Short mmCIF file of C-alpha atoms in Angstrom, two decimals:
data_model
loop_
_atom_site.label_atom_id
_atom_site.label_comp_id
_atom_site.label_asym_id
_atom_site.label_seq_id
_atom_site.Cartn_x
_atom_site.Cartn_y
_atom_site.Cartn_z
CA MET I 4 -8.29 -4.39 -7.18
CA SER I 5 -6.07 -5.89 -9.32
CA ALA I 6 -5.70 -5.07 -13.25
CA GLY I 7 -6.92 -8.77 -14.47
CA GLU I 8 -10.49 -8.36 -13.52
CA ASN I 9 -10.78 -5.99 -15.93
CA ASP I 10 -11.06 -7.69 -19.49
CA GLY I 11 -10.12 -5.19 -21.63
CA CYS I 12 -6.27 -4.85 -20.02
CA ALA I 13 -6.18 -8.99 -19.73
CA ASP I 14 -3.61 -9.22 -22.85
CA ARG I 15 -1.53 -6.30 -22.00
CA ILE I 16 -1.38 -8.01 -18.54
CA ASP I 17 -0.14 -11.51 -19.47
CA ALA I 18 2.50 -9.69 -21.74
CA ILE I 19 3.91 -7.63 -18.77
CA LYS I 20 3.77 -10.62 -16.41
CA SER I 21 5.77 -12.37 -18.79
CA THR I 22 8.44 -9.63 -18.66
CA LEU I 23 8.93 -9.87 -14.81
CA ARG I 24 11.66 -12.24 -13.78
CA VAL I 25 12.80 -13.46 -10.34
CA VAL I 26 16.03 -13.58 -8.99
CA PRO I 27 16.14 -16.06 -6.19
CA ASP I 28 18.36 -15.60 -2.96
CA PHE I 29 18.69 -11.57 -3.29
CA PRO I 30 19.43 -9.19 -1.62
CA LYS I 31 19.83 -12.35 0.92
CA PRO I 32 19.40 -15.95 0.85
CA GLY I 33 15.58 -16.96 0.73
CA ILE I 34 14.20 -14.00 -0.87
CA LEU I 35 12.90 -14.52 -4.45
CA PHE I 36 13.38 -11.00 -5.48
CA LEU I 37 10.91 -9.73 -7.94
CA ASP I 38 12.78 -7.89 -10.94
CA ILE I 39 10.87 -5.02 -13.04
CA THR I 40 14.53 -4.17 -15.05
CA THR I 41 13.43 -6.87 -17.99
CA LEU I 42 9.97 -5.57 -18.36
CA LEU I 43 11.74 -1.84 -19.06
CA LEU I 44 13.92 -3.54 -21.70
CA ASP I 45 10.71 -4.26 -23.27
CA PRO I 46 9.44 -1.12 -25.13
CA LYS I 47 5.71 -2.17 -25.70
CA ALA I 48 5.03 -3.84 -22.14
CA PHE I 49 6.80 -0.92 -20.62
CA LYS I 50 4.29 1.49 -22.61
CA ASP I 51 1.58 -0.76 -21.94
CA THR I 52 2.30 -0.50 -17.98
CA ILE I 53 2.48 3.40 -18.06
CA ASP I 54 -0.64 3.25 -20.42
CA LEU I 55 -2.80 1.20 -17.76
CA PHE I 56 -2.26 3.30 -14.74
CA VAL I 57 -2.55 6.47 -16.85
CA GLU I 58 -6.00 5.16 -18.05
CA ARG I 59 -7.07 4.52 -14.63
CA TYR I 60 -5.78 7.59 -13.17
CA LYS I 61 -6.72 10.28 -15.59
CA GLN I 62 -9.88 10.84 -14.96
CA LYS I 63 -9.53 11.32 -10.99
CA ASN I 64 -8.31 14.92 -10.41
CA ILE I 65 -4.85 13.44 -9.43
CA SER I 66 -2.68 16.85 -9.07
CA VAL I 67 0.47 15.01 -7.69
CA VAL I 68 2.14 11.73 -8.11
CA ALA I 69 5.01 10.75 -5.67
CA GLY I 70 7.32 8.04 -6.26
CA ILE I 71 9.38 5.97 -3.80
CA GLU I 72 13.32 5.90 -4.72
CA ALA I 73 14.58 4.55 -6.93
CA ARG I 74 12.51 1.82 -8.72
CA GLY I 75 9.12 4.32 -8.32
CA PHE I 76 11.33 6.90 -10.26
CA MET I 77 10.98 4.51 -13.22
CA PHE I 78 7.16 4.68 -13.47
CA GLY I 79 5.80 7.42 -11.48
CA PRO I 80 7.01 10.38 -13.95
CA ALA I 81 5.76 8.80 -16.91
CA ILE I 82 2.24 9.12 -15.52
CA ALA I 83 2.58 12.05 -14.14
CA LEU I 84 3.66 13.56 -17.40
CA ALA I 85 0.45 11.75 -19.12
CA ILE I 86 -1.75 13.49 -16.59
CA GLY I 87 -0.50 16.06 -16.28
CA ALA I 88 0.32 15.91 -12.80
CA LYS I 89 3.61 17.05 -10.35
CA PHE I 90 6.11 14.28 -9.59
CA VAL I 91 7.14 14.56 -5.93
CA PRO I 92 10.17 12.17 -5.38
CA LEU I 93 10.31 10.27 -2.05
CA ARG I 94 14.06 9.79 -1.12
CA LYS I 95 16.16 7.87 1.27
CA PRO I 96 17.55 10.32 3.99
CA LYS I 97 20.38 13.37 3.05
CA LYS I 98 19.38 12.82 -0.73
CA LEU I 99 16.85 15.53 -0.97
CA PRO I 100 18.80 19.14 -0.87
CA GLY I 101 17.18 21.42 1.36
CA GLU I 102 14.19 21.40 3.98
CA VAL I 103 12.43 18.13 4.48
CA ILE I 104 9.99 15.83 6.36
CA SER I 105 10.79 12.62 7.20
CA GLU I 106 9.05 9.06 8.08
CA LYS I 107 10.10 6.74 9.97
CA TYR I 108 9.12 2.73 8.30
CA VAL I 109 9.41 -0.74 8.96
CA LEU I 110 10.09 -2.77 6.03
CA GLU I 111 10.08 -6.53 4.65
CA TYR I 112 14.34 -6.90 5.65
CA GLY I 113 15.38 -3.93 7.95
CA THR I 114 14.14 -0.71 8.88
CA ASP I 115 14.62 2.53 6.90
CA CYS I 116 13.26 6.69 6.26
CA LEU I 117 11.65 8.22 3.35
CA GLU I 118 11.95 12.40 3.16
CA MET I 119 10.02 14.73 1.07
CA HIS I 120 10.29 18.05 0.10
CA VAL I 121 8.65 20.96 2.47
CA GLY I 122 6.73 22.81 0.15
CA ALA I 123 6.34 20.04 -2.66
CA VAL I 124 2.95 19.08 -1.70
CA GLU I 125 0.13 21.44 -0.76
CA PRO I 126 -3.24 21.00 1.51
CA GLY I 127 -5.81 19.93 -0.56
CA GLU I 128 -4.11 17.85 -3.52
CA ARG I 129 -5.36 14.41 -4.68
CA ALA I 130 -2.28 12.38 -4.53
CA LEU I 131 -0.88 9.17 -5.68
CA VAL I 132 1.85 7.02 -4.62
CA VAL I 133 3.84 5.01 -7.27
CA ASP I 134 6.41 2.14 -6.54
CA ASP I 135 7.69 -0.85 -8.43
CA LEU I 136 6.08 -3.66 -5.92
CA VAL I 137 4.19 -3.77 -3.06
CA ALA I 138 5.18 -6.54 0.04
CA THR I 139 4.30 -5.85 3.51
CA GLY I 140 3.15 -2.21 2.55
CA GLY I 141 5.55 -0.60 5.25
CA THR I 142 7.17 1.85 2.34
CA LEU I 143 3.74 2.70 1.15
CA CYS I 144 2.14 3.49 4.76
CA ALA I 145 5.13 5.84 4.95
CA ALA I 146 4.92 7.59 1.74
CA MET I 147 1.03 8.05 2.47
CA ASN I 148 2.07 9.57 5.94
CA LEU I 149 4.46 12.17 4.59
CA LEU I 150 1.47 13.34 1.89
CA GLU I 151 -0.84 13.41 4.98
CA ARG I 152 1.17 15.24 7.21
CA ALA I 153 1.37 17.91 3.96
CA GLY I 154 -2.32 17.84 3.90
CA ALA I 155 -2.68 16.12 0.36
CA VAL I 156 -5.53 13.52 0.18
CA VAL I 157 -3.86 9.99 -1.02
CA VAL I 158 -6.21 8.73 -3.53
CA GLU I 159 -4.90 5.27 -3.99
CA CYS I 160 -1.45 3.30 -4.09
CA ALA I 161 -0.38 1.68 -7.27
CA CYS I 162 2.34 -0.65 -8.09
CA VAL I 163 3.21 -2.94 -10.96
CA ILE I 164 3.55 -5.90 -8.33
CA GLU I 165 2.06 -7.31 -5.72
CA VAL I 166 3.23 -10.05 -3.32
CA PRO I 167 -0.02 -10.85 -1.51
CA ASP I 168 1.46 -13.36 1.10
CA LEU I 169 3.18 -10.29 2.66
CA LYS I 170 -0.35 -8.80 2.92
CA GLY I 171 0.66 -5.32 2.04
CA ARG I 172 -3.05 -5.00 0.59
CA GLU I 173 -4.59 -5.25 4.14
CA ARG I 174 -2.26 -3.13 5.95
CA LEU I 175 -3.03 -0.18 3.23
CA ARG I 176 -6.69 -1.35 3.69
CA LEU I 177 -6.05 -0.18 7.89
CA GLN I 178 -4.88 2.67 6.75
CA GLY I 179 -8.30 3.24 4.56
CA LYS I 180 -6.26 3.55 1.23
CA PRO I 181 -6.90 1.11 -1.78
CA LEU I 182 -4.27 -0.37 -3.49
CA TYR I 183 -4.32 -0.85 -7.28
CA VAL I 184 -1.52 -3.58 -9.03
CA LEU I 185 -1.22 -4.88 -12.25
CA VAL I 186 0.02 -8.13 -11.67
CA GLU I 187 0.25 -10.46 -8.35
CA SER I 188 3.09 -12.70 -7.63
CA GLN I 189 2.70 -16.56 -7.43
CA PHE I 190 5.97 -16.88 -5.43
CA GLU I 191 6.19 -16.75 -1.99
CA ALA I 192 9.07 -15.23 -0.45
CA GLY I 193 11.09 -17.50 1.82
CA SER I 194 11.11 -17.02 5.54
CA MET Z 22 26.02 21.43 -27.95
CA SER Z 23 23.36 23.29 -25.22
CA ALA Z 24 20.04 23.87 -25.94
CA GLY Z 25 20.07 27.51 -25.37
CA GLU Z 26 21.70 27.96 -29.18
CA ASN Z 27 18.50 26.73 -30.59
CA GLY Z 28 16.76 30.18 -30.67
CA GLY Z 29 13.17 28.19 -31.60
CA SER Z 30 13.26 26.33 -28.38
CA GLY Z 31 14.21 29.41 -26.28
CA GLY Z 32 11.10 29.85 -24.49
CA CYS Z 33 10.78 26.43 -23.57
CA ILE Z 34 14.27 26.66 -21.76
CA ASN Z 35 13.49 29.70 -19.97
CA GLY Z 36 10.83 28.06 -18.82
CA ILE Z 37 12.87 25.03 -17.52
CA LYS Z 38 16.16 27.34 -16.54
CA SER Z 39 13.35 29.48 -14.08
CA ALA Z 40 12.02 26.38 -12.59
CA LEU Z 41 15.26 24.92 -11.40
CA ARG Z 42 16.67 26.27 -7.79
CA VAL Z 43 19.80 26.60 -6.25
CA ILE Z 44 20.54 25.09 -2.55
CA PRO Z 45 23.65 26.32 -0.77
CA ASN Z 46 26.31 23.67 1.14
CA PHE Z 47 24.61 20.85 -0.30
CA PRO Z 48 25.95 18.11 0.19
CA LYS Z 49 28.85 20.05 1.59
CA PRO Z 50 29.64 23.64 2.77
CA GLY Z 51 30.66 25.28 -0.55
CA ILE Z 52 28.70 23.38 -3.15
CA MET Z 53 25.87 25.37 -4.69
CA PHE Z 54 23.50 21.86 -5.44
CA GLN Z 55 21.59 22.61 -8.64
CA ASP Z 56 17.75 21.07 -7.74
CA ILE Z 57 15.70 19.58 -10.22
CA THR Z 58 12.77 18.48 -8.30
CA THR Z 59 11.02 22.17 -8.87
CA LEU Z 60 11.40 21.48 -11.97
CA LEU Z 61 9.18 18.30 -11.56
CA LEU Z 62 6.87 20.54 -9.68
CA ASP Z 63 5.67 22.18 -13.27
CA PRO Z 64 4.01 20.03 -15.36
CA LYS Z 65 4.74 22.05 -18.56
CA ALA Z 66 8.39 22.53 -17.88
CA PHE Z 67 8.97 19.11 -17.12
CA LYS Z 68 7.20 18.18 -20.39
CA ASP Z 69 8.54 20.70 -22.12
CA THR Z 70 12.02 19.08 -20.80
CA ILE Z 71 11.31 15.99 -22.19
CA ASP Z 72 9.79 16.84 -25.31
CA LEU Z 73 13.36 18.73 -26.06
CA PHE Z 74 15.15 15.60 -25.65
CA VAL Z 75 12.56 13.89 -27.58
CA GLU Z 76 12.78 15.90 -30.55
CA ARG Z 77 16.71 15.50 -30.67
CA TYR Z 78 16.44 11.76 -30.56
CA LYS Z 79 13.53 10.43 -32.23
CA ASP Z 80 14.97 10.13 -35.49
CA LYS Z 81 18.90 8.92 -34.35
CA ASP Z 82 17.50 5.14 -34.03
CA ILE Z 83 18.44 5.34 -30.43
CA SER Z 84 17.92 1.71 -29.44
CA VAL Z 85 18.78 1.91 -25.73
CA ILE Z 86 18.27 4.37 -23.05
CA VAL Z 87 20.38 4.39 -19.50
CA GLY Z 88 19.56 6.32 -16.89
CA ILE Z 89 21.93 6.74 -13.94
CA GLU Z 90 20.63 6.40 -10.67
CA ALA Z 91 18.56 7.97 -9.39
CA ARG Z 92 17.61 11.48 -11.10
CA GLY Z 93 18.54 9.97 -14.52
CA PHE Z 94 15.79 7.29 -13.50
CA ILE Z 95 13.16 10.40 -13.89
CA PHE Z 96 14.23 11.85 -17.12
CA GLY Z 97 15.44 8.65 -18.58
CA PRO Z 98 12.20 6.59 -19.04
CA PRO Z 99 9.73 9.12 -20.61
CA ILE Z 100 11.96 9.69 -23.19
CA ALA Z 101 12.75 6.26 -23.98
CA LEU Z 102 9.06 5.48 -23.67
CA ALA Z 103 8.44 8.68 -26.48
CA ILE Z 104 11.29 7.15 -28.65
CA GLY Z 105 10.09 3.53 -28.24
CA ALA Z 106 13.87 2.46 -26.56
CA LYS Z 107 14.88 0.32 -24.08
CA PHE Z 108 15.28 1.90 -20.63
CA VAL Z 109 18.56 0.21 -18.94
CA PRO Z 110 19.06 1.51 -14.97
CA LEU Z 111 22.99 1.91 -14.06
CA ARG Z 112 22.99 1.85 -9.99
CA LYS Z 113 25.23 2.16 -7.30
CA PRO Z 114 26.49 -1.31 -6.28
CA LYS Z 115 24.52 -4.35 -4.75
CA LYS Z 116 21.36 -2.73 -6.12
CA LEU Z 117 20.90 -5.14 -9.25
CA PRO Z 118 19.91 -8.49 -8.86
CA GLY Z 119 21.71 -10.78 -10.72
CA GLU Z 120 24.61 -10.84 -13.01
CA VAL Z 121 26.25 -7.61 -13.63
CA ILE Z 122 29.17 -5.77 -14.89
CA SER Z 123 30.75 -2.91 -12.80
CA GLU Z 124 32.49 0.35 -13.17
CA LYS Z 125 34.45 2.46 -10.98
CA TYR Z 126 34.74 6.10 -11.26
CA ILE Z 127 35.89 9.58 -9.37
CA LEU Z 128 33.11 12.42 -9.32
CA GLU Z 129 32.87 15.67 -8.37
CA TYR Z 130 32.84 14.67 -4.32
CA GLY Z 131 34.18 11.30 -3.98
CA SER Z 132 34.37 8.21 -5.92
CA ASP Z 133 31.73 5.35 -6.69
CA CYS Z 134 31.12 2.81 -8.56
CA LEU Z 135 28.20 2.01 -11.49
CA GLU Z 136 26.54 -1.48 -12.78
CA MET Z 137 24.95 -2.59 -15.21
CA HIS Z 138 22.82 -5.95 -15.84
CA VAL Z 139 24.82 -8.15 -18.00
CA GLY Z 140 22.50 -8.86 -21.16
CA ALA Z 141 20.57 -5.58 -20.87
CA VAL Z 142 22.50 -4.19 -23.75
CA GLU Z 143 23.39 -6.30 -27.21
CA SER Z 144 26.47 -5.30 -29.18
CA GLY Z 145 25.17 -2.67 -31.97
CA ASP Z 146 22.42 -1.59 -29.50
CA ARG Z 147 22.90 2.65 -29.78
CA ALA Z 148 22.62 3.98 -26.88
CA LEU Z 149 21.83 7.53 -25.03
CA VAL Z 150 23.31 8.32 -21.57
CA VAL Z 151 20.67 10.60 -19.71
CA ASP Z 152 21.38 11.98 -15.96
CA ASP Z 153 19.91 15.13 -14.42
CA LEU Z 154 23.55 17.18 -14.43
CA VAL Z 155 27.02 17.06 -15.85
CA ALA Z 156 29.76 18.09 -13.48
CA THR Z 157 33.15 16.82 -13.92
CA GLY Z 158 31.73 13.84 -16.50
CA GLY Z 159 33.42 11.53 -14.28
CA THR Z 160 29.79 9.55 -14.03
CA LEU Z 161 29.10 9.80 -17.59
CA CYS Z 162 31.94 8.34 -18.47
CA ALA Z 163 31.67 5.01 -16.22
CA ALA Z 164 28.28 4.90 -18.00
CA MET Z 165 30.00 5.01 -21.49
CA ASN Z 166 32.54 2.70 -20.56
CA LEU Z 167 29.82 0.03 -19.27
CA LEU Z 168 27.75 0.09 -22.75
CA GLU Z 169 30.98 0.04 -24.63
CA ARG Z 170 32.00 -2.93 -22.76
CA ALA Z 171 28.54 -4.37 -23.86
CA GLY Z 172 29.27 -3.59 -27.55
CA ALA Z 173 26.85 -1.00 -27.86
CA GLU Z 174 27.68 2.24 -29.57
CA VAL Z 175 27.28 5.54 -27.45
CA VAL Z 176 25.58 8.37 -29.62
CA GLU Z 177 25.56 11.04 -27.03
CA CYS Z 178 24.80 12.24 -23.39
CA ALA Z 179 22.25 14.13 -22.29
CA CYS Z 180 21.46 16.34 -19.24
CA VAL Z 181 19.32 18.87 -18.16
CA ILE Z 182 22.04 21.29 -16.59
CA GLU Z 183 25.54 21.67 -17.41
CA VAL Z 184 28.37 23.02 -15.06
CA PRO Z 185 30.68 24.33 -17.52
CA ASP Z 186 33.64 25.20 -15.03
CA LEU Z 187 33.61 21.60 -13.95
CA LYS Z 188 35.01 20.60 -17.49
CA GLY Z 189 32.96 17.51 -18.22
CA ARG Z 190 32.49 18.68 -21.60
CA GLU Z 191 36.26 18.76 -22.16
CA ARG Z 192 36.17 15.29 -20.62
CA LEU Z 193 33.80 13.84 -22.55
CA ARG Z 194 35.56 15.24 -25.82
CA SER Z 195 38.27 13.39 -25.18
CA HIS Z 196 36.47 10.33 -24.71
CA GLY Z 197 35.22 10.95 -28.21
CA LYS Z 198 31.78 11.65 -27.43
CA PRO Z 199 29.00 14.55 -27.59
CA LEU Z 200 27.26 16.35 -24.94
CA TYR Z 201 24.07 17.92 -25.39
CA VAL Z 202 22.28 19.57 -22.49
CA LEU Z 203 19.43 22.30 -21.80
CA VAL Z 204 20.74 24.33 -19.32
CA GLU Z 205 23.84 25.71 -18.14
CA SER Z 206 24.61 26.58 -14.67
CA GLN Z 207 25.72 29.84 -13.90
CA PHE Z 208 26.78 29.36 -10.61
CA GLU Z 209 30.46 28.43 -9.82
CA PRO Z 210 31.19 25.92 -6.73
CA ASN Z 211 33.34 27.45 -4.35
CA SER Z 212 36.74 25.75 -3.60
CA GLN Z 213 36.67 23.80 -0.34
#
């Protein structure tokens, strides 16, 4: 589902979309990078972004919001605070101190590994995964695997932006999980 | 200034302090790592943390909050949202797309470089720097240098935790900038 389908959100969504910027050839030639930092420079648009997620999730008994390093950290905590949930950072290897569980994944340009603290999430918890953007869905799937290995139920994945051509939504559907985004990117990543 | 000196918030501070944990020998032997992730697992303590910062800064005409990658990204945005300021991420090299300015710095265990987007901060902006912890103050000074190079005025640096023995407060004082923290760490890192 995309937030644009709900008429009450349309004006806020348009304003959010207008703050985003595309940076060509980053991190490599041919990639059109969708940059959310310009959204963070617009206090109203940033607040609307968080409010749209909070409105969707506040009645869904979410007990934990997991944010993917590093841009997921910019959105996840504010949502967690507003809905009274825990915030759990999912991090690149060797960043989290103490005991962790790890999940390897393939992403749009390379491979990586995500880690979560042992004990941060308990069995039966209802979880939301937050990141700035979904492309292939590989990172979100790794995040969901970590949460499910800890016994949580992943309710949904939430991102500001979706790049539909990279089929992340389909990949999440294969894992049986829904995806909610505010904005669909009109730009196709170069090959 | 440390929030512990403010009697009215004492109960909150105790809740915050008790939510923190120390991990010995991370990232290297001899270092007692102050872990804030357990604070984030306590919604009330996390909210109290943000509220304490918001109460201090909401009437200080702060127009921009910069957060230092990555744990500054957890605390900075909620404060920015509450006080109506911009949030600007300061990042490790090559993470920010587009044009950046860079500042090199020495930290507690190694050296690094911080980057900020050109144009994110404007001349005359009043800025707050946020991170989870201040040790030597090297990272905060690099952040302040970036802001000042962009023409902003740094009002204060704000951290959840201070490690007093590493003298970050003194280092900021010699830069002419005040530091505000909620908790002072009682643990001394061992020498290497």
